[in-house]
PDB file of C-alpha atoms in Angstrom:
ATOM      1  CA  LYS A 736       0.000   0.000   0.000  1.00 56.00           C
ATOM      2  CA  GLY A 737       2.901   2.367   0.743  1.00 61.00           C
ATOM      3  CA  ASP A 738       4.415   1.741  -2.706  1.00 77.00           C
ATOM      4  CA  THR A 739       1.129   2.666  -4.378  1.00 79.00           C
ATOM      5  CA  MET A 740       0.916   5.881  -2.383  1.00 79.00           C
ATOM      6  CA  GLU A 741       4.461   6.814  -3.440  1.00 81.00           C
ATOM      7  CA  LYS A 742       3.569   6.231  -7.089  1.00 80.00           C
ATOM      8  CA  LEU A 743       0.438   8.354  -6.786  1.00 82.00           C
ATOM      9  CA  GLU A 744       2.443  11.108  -5.119  1.00 80.00           C
ATOM     10  CA  ALA A 745       5.019  10.972  -7.947  1.00 75.00           C
ATOM     11  CA  ILE A 746       2.223  11.252 -10.517  1.00 76.00           C
ATOM     12  CA  LYS A 747       0.756  14.262  -8.683  1.00 80.00           C
ATOM     13  CA  ILE A 748       4.148  15.974  -8.639  1.00 76.00           C
ATOM     14  CA  PHE A 749       4.655  15.247 -12.353  1.00 73.00           C
ATOM     15  CA  PHE A 750       1.302  16.778 -13.313  1.00 76.00           C
ATOM     16  CA  LYS A 751       1.802  19.754 -11.015  1.00 77.00           C
ATOM     17  CA  GLU A 752       5.239  20.507 -12.496  1.00 75.00           C
ATOM     18  CA  ASN A 753       4.028  20.056 -16.074  1.00 78.00           C
ATOM     19  CA  LEU A 754       0.656  21.796 -15.777  1.00 82.00           C
ATOM     20  CA  VAL A 755       1.843  24.780 -17.827  1.00 82.00           C
ATOM     21  CA  ARG A 756       3.024  22.475 -20.611  1.00 83.00           C
ATOM     22  CA  PHE A 757      -0.335  20.673 -20.640  1.00 86.00           C
ATOM     23  CA  ILE A 758      -2.179  23.986 -20.906  1.00 89.00           C
ATOM     24  CA  ILE A 759       0.144  25.204 -23.675  1.00 88.00           C
ATOM     25  CA  SER A 760      -0.297  21.896 -25.506  1.00 88.00           C
ATOM     26  CA  PHE A 761      -4.077  22.182 -25.426  1.00 91.00           C
ATOM     27  CA  ILE A 762      -3.881  25.806 -26.592  1.00 93.00           C
ATOM     28  CA  VAL A 763      -1.672  24.704 -29.514  1.00 89.00           C
ATOM     29  CA  VAL A 764      -4.220  22.001 -30.376  1.00 91.00           C
ATOM     30  CA  ILE A 765      -7.041  24.548 -30.346  1.00 92.00           C
ATOM     31  CA  ILE A 766      -5.071  27.008 -32.499  1.00 93.00           C
ATOM     32  CA  ILE A 767      -4.106  24.374 -35.072  1.00 89.00           C
ATOM     33  CA  THR A 768      -7.690  23.076 -35.189  1.00 88.00           C
ATOM     34  CA  VAL A 769      -9.196  26.534 -35.639  1.00 88.00           C
ATOM     35  CA  VAL A 770      -6.655  27.655 -38.262  1.00 90.00           C
ATOM     36  CA  TYR A 771      -6.973  24.418 -40.238  1.00 87.00           C
ATOM     37  CA  ASN A 772     -10.770  24.593 -40.261  1.00 86.00           C
ATOM     38  CA  LEU A 773     -10.818  28.274 -41.191  1.00 86.00           C
ATOM     39  CA  VAL A 774      -8.317  27.887 -44.021  1.00 86.00           C
ATOM     40  CA  TYR A 775      -9.309  24.571 -45.564  1.00 80.00           C
ATOM     41  CA  ASN A 776     -12.777  23.401 -44.641  1.00 65.00           C
ATOM     42  CA  GLY A 777     -14.658  26.194 -42.975  1.00 68.00           C
ATOM     43  CA  TRP A 778     -16.244  24.064 -40.202  1.00 70.00           C
ATOM     44  CA  LYS A 779     -18.595  22.332 -42.665  1.00 77.00           C
ATOM     45  CA  THR A 780     -18.147  18.620 -41.989  1.00 81.00           C
ATOM     46  CA  ILE A 781     -17.053  16.177 -39.333  1.00 82.00           C
ATOM     47  CA  VAL A 782     -14.179  15.263 -41.656  1.00 84.00           C
ATOM     48  CA  ALA A 783     -12.758  18.733 -41.017  1.00 85.00           C
ATOM     49  CA  TYR A 784     -12.731  18.058 -37.280  1.00 86.00           C
ATOM     50  CA  ILE A 785     -11.167  14.639 -37.795  1.00 88.00           C
ATOM     51  CA  ASP A 786      -8.437  16.063 -40.025  1.00 88.00           C
ATOM     52  CA  SER A 787      -7.647  19.017 -37.793  1.00 89.00           C
ATOM     53  CA  THR A 788      -7.513  17.027 -34.560  1.00 90.00           C
ATOM     54  CA  PHE A 789      -5.339  14.352 -36.141  1.00 92.00           C
ATOM     55  CA  ILE A 790      -2.940  16.946 -37.570  1.00 92.00           C
ATOM     56  CA  SER A 791      -2.630  18.767 -34.251  1.00 93.00           C
ATOM     57  CA  GLY A 792      -2.035  15.456 -32.456  1.00 94.00           C
ATOM     58  CA  VAL A 793       0.719  14.502 -34.879  1.00 94.00           C
ATOM     59  CA  VAL A 794       2.313  17.947 -34.468  1.00 93.00           C
ATOM     60  CA  LEU A 795       2.424  17.458 -30.694  1.00 93.00           C
ATOM     61  CA  LEU A 796       3.867  13.969 -31.094  1.00 94.00           C
ATOM     62  CA  CYS A 797       6.618  15.428 -33.288  1.00 94.00           C
ATOM     63  CA  VAL A 798       7.290  18.184 -30.740  1.00 91.00           C
ATOM     64  CA  SER A 799       7.483  15.513 -28.045  1.00 91.00           C
ATOM     65  CA  GLY A 800       9.993  13.489 -30.051  1.00 91.00           C
ATOM     66  CA  LEU A 801      12.137  16.506 -30.865  1.00 90.00           C
ATOM     67  CA  SER A 802      12.059  17.605 -27.220  1.00 86.00           C
ATOM     68  CA  PHE A 803      13.180  14.169 -26.096  1.00 87.00           C
ATOM     69  CA  VAL A 804      16.015  14.103 -28.601  1.00 88.00           C
ATOM     70  CA  GLY A 805      17.023  17.657 -27.656  1.00 84.00           C
ATOM     71  CA  ASN A 806      17.067  16.766 -23.962  1.00 83.00           C
ATOM     72  CA  GLN A 807      19.532  14.015 -24.742  1.00 84.00           C
ATOM     73  CA  GLY A 808      22.017  16.551 -26.126  1.00 82.00           C
ATOM     74  CA  THR A 809      21.610  15.880 -29.834  1.00 85.00           C
ATOM     75  CA  TYR A 810      21.541  19.559 -30.794  1.00 86.00           C
ATOM     76  CA  ASP A 811      24.412  20.678 -28.556  1.00 85.00           C
ATOM     77  CA  ILE A 812      26.825  20.961 -31.472  1.00 85.00           C
ATOM     78  CA  PHE A 813      24.484  23.365 -33.263  1.00 86.00           C
ATOM     79  CA  SER A 814      23.923  25.564 -30.217  1.00 85.00           C
ATOM     80  CA  TYR A 815      27.671  25.593 -29.534  1.00 84.00           C
ATOM     81  CA  SER A 816      28.466  26.519 -33.143  1.00 84.00           C
ATOM     82  CA  PHE A 817      25.944  29.346 -33.309  1.00 82.00           C
ATOM     83  CA  GLY A 818      26.983  30.501 -29.850  1.00 82.00           C
ATOM     84  CA  LYS A 819      30.585  30.728 -31.026  1.00 81.00           C
ATOM     85  CA  ILE A 820      29.569  32.651 -34.132  1.00 84.00           C
ATOM     86  CA  PHE A 821      27.564  35.192 -32.133  1.00 82.00           C
ATOM     87  CA  LYS A 822      30.014  35.245 -29.182  1.00 78.00           C
ATOM     88  CA  LYS A 823      27.451  33.884 -26.697  1.00 79.00           C
ATOM     89  CA  VAL A 824      29.452  30.839 -25.535  1.00 79.00           C
ATOM     90  CA  LYS A 825      31.867  31.362 -22.647  1.00 80.00           C
ATOM     91  CA  GLU A 826      33.416  27.879 -22.592  1.00 78.00           C
ATOM     92  CA  ALA A 827      36.787  27.434 -24.295  1.00 76.00           C
ATOM     93  CA  ASN A 828      35.969  24.215 -26.150  1.00 84.00           C
ATOM     94  CA  TYR A 829      33.065  21.992 -27.079  1.00 85.00           C
ATOM     95  CA  TYR A 830      33.688  19.399 -24.368  1.00 86.00           C
ATOM     96  CA  ASP A 831      33.499  22.004 -21.603  1.00 85.00           C
ATOM     97  CA  TYR A 832      30.320  23.338 -23.198  1.00 83.00           C
ATOM     98  CA  VAL A 833      28.727  19.867 -23.222  1.00 86.00           C
ATOM     99  CA  ASP A 834      29.692  19.302 -19.582  1.00 87.00           C
ATOM    100  CA  HIS A 835      28.111  22.618 -18.641  1.00 84.00           C
ATOM    101  CA  LYS A 836      24.922  21.798 -20.597  1.00 85.00           C
ATOM    102  CA  ASN A 837      24.691  18.359 -18.976  1.00 84.00           C
ATOM    103  CA  LEU A 838      24.900  19.952 -15.520  1.00 84.00           C
ATOM    104  CA  GLU A 839      22.133  22.368 -16.500  1.00 81.00           C
ATOM    105  CA  ARG A 840      19.981  19.483 -17.766  1.00 79.00           C
ATOM    106  CA  LYS A 841      20.359  17.619 -14.470  1.00 75.00           C
ATOM    107  CA  LYS A 842      19.197  20.679 -12.524  1.00 69.00           C
ATOM    108  CA  LYS A 843      16.268  21.398 -14.815  1.00 67.00           C
ATOM    109  CA  VAL A 844      14.498  18.264 -15.998  1.00 62.00           C
ATOM    110  CA  LEU A 845      12.306  18.998 -19.008  1.00 64.00           C
ATOM    111  CA  SER A 846       9.860  16.254 -19.723  1.00 73.00           C
ATOM    112  CA  PRO A 847       8.314  15.887 -23.166  1.00 82.00           C
ATOM    113  CA  LEU A 848       5.706  13.528 -21.709  1.00 83.00           C
ATOM    114  CA  SER A 849       3.098  16.273 -21.437  1.00 84.00           C
ATOM    115  CA  TYR A 850       3.286  16.854 -25.199  1.00 88.00           C
ATOM    116  CA  LEU A 851       3.169  13.112 -25.775  1.00 91.00           C
ATOM    117  CA  PHE A 852       0.085  12.607 -23.567  1.00 90.00           C
ATOM    118  CA  VAL A 853      -1.846  15.485 -25.096  1.00 92.00           C
ATOM    119  CA  GLY A 854      -0.864  14.419 -28.639  1.00 93.00           C
ATOM    120  CA  LEU A 855      -2.016  10.844 -28.047  1.00 93.00           C
ATOM    121  CA  PHE A 856      -5.219  12.075 -26.405  1.00 92.00           C
ATOM    122  CA  VAL A 857      -6.046  14.261 -29.410  1.00 94.00           C
ATOM    123  CA  ILE A 858      -5.257  11.459 -31.867  1.00 92.00           C
ATOM    124  CA  ILE A 859      -7.562   9.144 -29.909  1.00 89.00           C
ATOM    125  CA  ILE A 860     -10.293  11.788 -30.152  1.00 90.00           C
ATOM    126  CA  SER A 861      -9.802  11.957 -33.927  1.00 90.00           C
ATOM    127  CA  LEU A 862      -9.976   8.150 -34.173  1.00 85.00           C
ATOM    128  CA  VAL A 863     -13.187   8.092 -32.134  1.00 84.00           C
ATOM    129  CA  LEU A 864     -14.662  10.710 -34.480  1.00 85.00           C
ATOM    130  CA  LEU A 865     -13.488   8.673 -37.472  1.00 83.00           C
ATOM    131  CA  PHE A 866     -15.072   5.473 -36.172  1.00 79.00           C
ATOM    132  CA  GLN A 867     -18.269   7.382 -35.439  1.00 81.00           C
ATOM    133  CA  LEU A 868     -18.311   8.749 -38.993  1.00 83.00           C
ATOM    134  CA  LEU A 869     -17.666   5.309 -40.471  1.00 77.00           C
ATOM    135  CA  SER A 870     -20.363   3.725 -38.340  1.00 76.00           C
ATOM    136  CA  ILE A 871     -22.874   6.327 -39.517  1.00 77.00           C
ATOM    137  CA  THR A 872     -21.756   6.140 -43.145  1.00 77.00           C
ATOM    138  CA  TYR A 873     -21.722   2.352 -43.422  1.00 74.00           C
ATOM    139  CA  ASN A 874     -24.457   1.741 -40.853  1.00 72.00           C
ATOM    140  CA  ALA A 875     -22.262  -0.678 -38.936  1.00 65.00           C
ATOM    141  CA  PRO A 876     -21.502  -0.951 -35.244  1.00 69.00           C
ATOM    142  CA  ILE A 877     -18.205   0.630 -34.267  1.00 66.00           C
ATOM    143  CA  ILE A 878     -16.797  -2.666 -32.975  1.00 67.00           C
ATOM    144  CA  TYR A 879     -17.061  -4.197 -36.466  1.00 66.00           C
ATOM    145  CA  LEU A 880     -15.147  -1.284 -37.935  1.00 64.00           C
ATOM    146  CA  ILE A 881     -12.421  -1.577 -35.309  1.00 69.00           C
ATOM    147  CA  LEU A 882     -12.090  -5.298 -36.007  1.00 66.00           C
ATOM    148  CA  LEU A 883     -11.995  -4.633 -39.753  1.00 64.00           C
ATOM    149  CA  ILE A 884      -9.170  -2.102 -39.346  1.00 67.00           C
ATOM    150  CA  ILE A 885      -7.231  -4.490 -37.056  1.00 71.00           C
ATOM    151  CA  ILE A 886      -7.574  -7.302 -39.595  1.00 64.00           C
ATOM    152  CA  LEU A 887      -6.452  -5.117 -42.494  1.00 57.00           C
TER     153      LEU A 887
END
């Protein structure tokens, strides 16, 4: 029972620390959805909602992946190079710069999980809308459509 309480406490801390990222992620989803529907479909069909929610979910998944890769230090060489060009880097060489960045990363843990969760949530919403549309269009229960997609 104590182990479960510790896990729940860790989850609470994670959501409390990442609340701003969750809010920003949902705002990005809303902006992408509104812009897509205004530019391409004009809010006319459910297909517009399906397309816009799927696109915004994929964008957040890509942001999550790029954030994860960036947190691992993949882009350090680029930031060091541009910092040297614009005289923003104080370290003498690249290895000192990477050590300094790694120390900063340990102090400030940035988690891309909030973007991942919101992206997956929005994609699930678009899939639910898609299955609903297919069930209405083909007059079939949703479970048959899910099984058909799994089989294909």
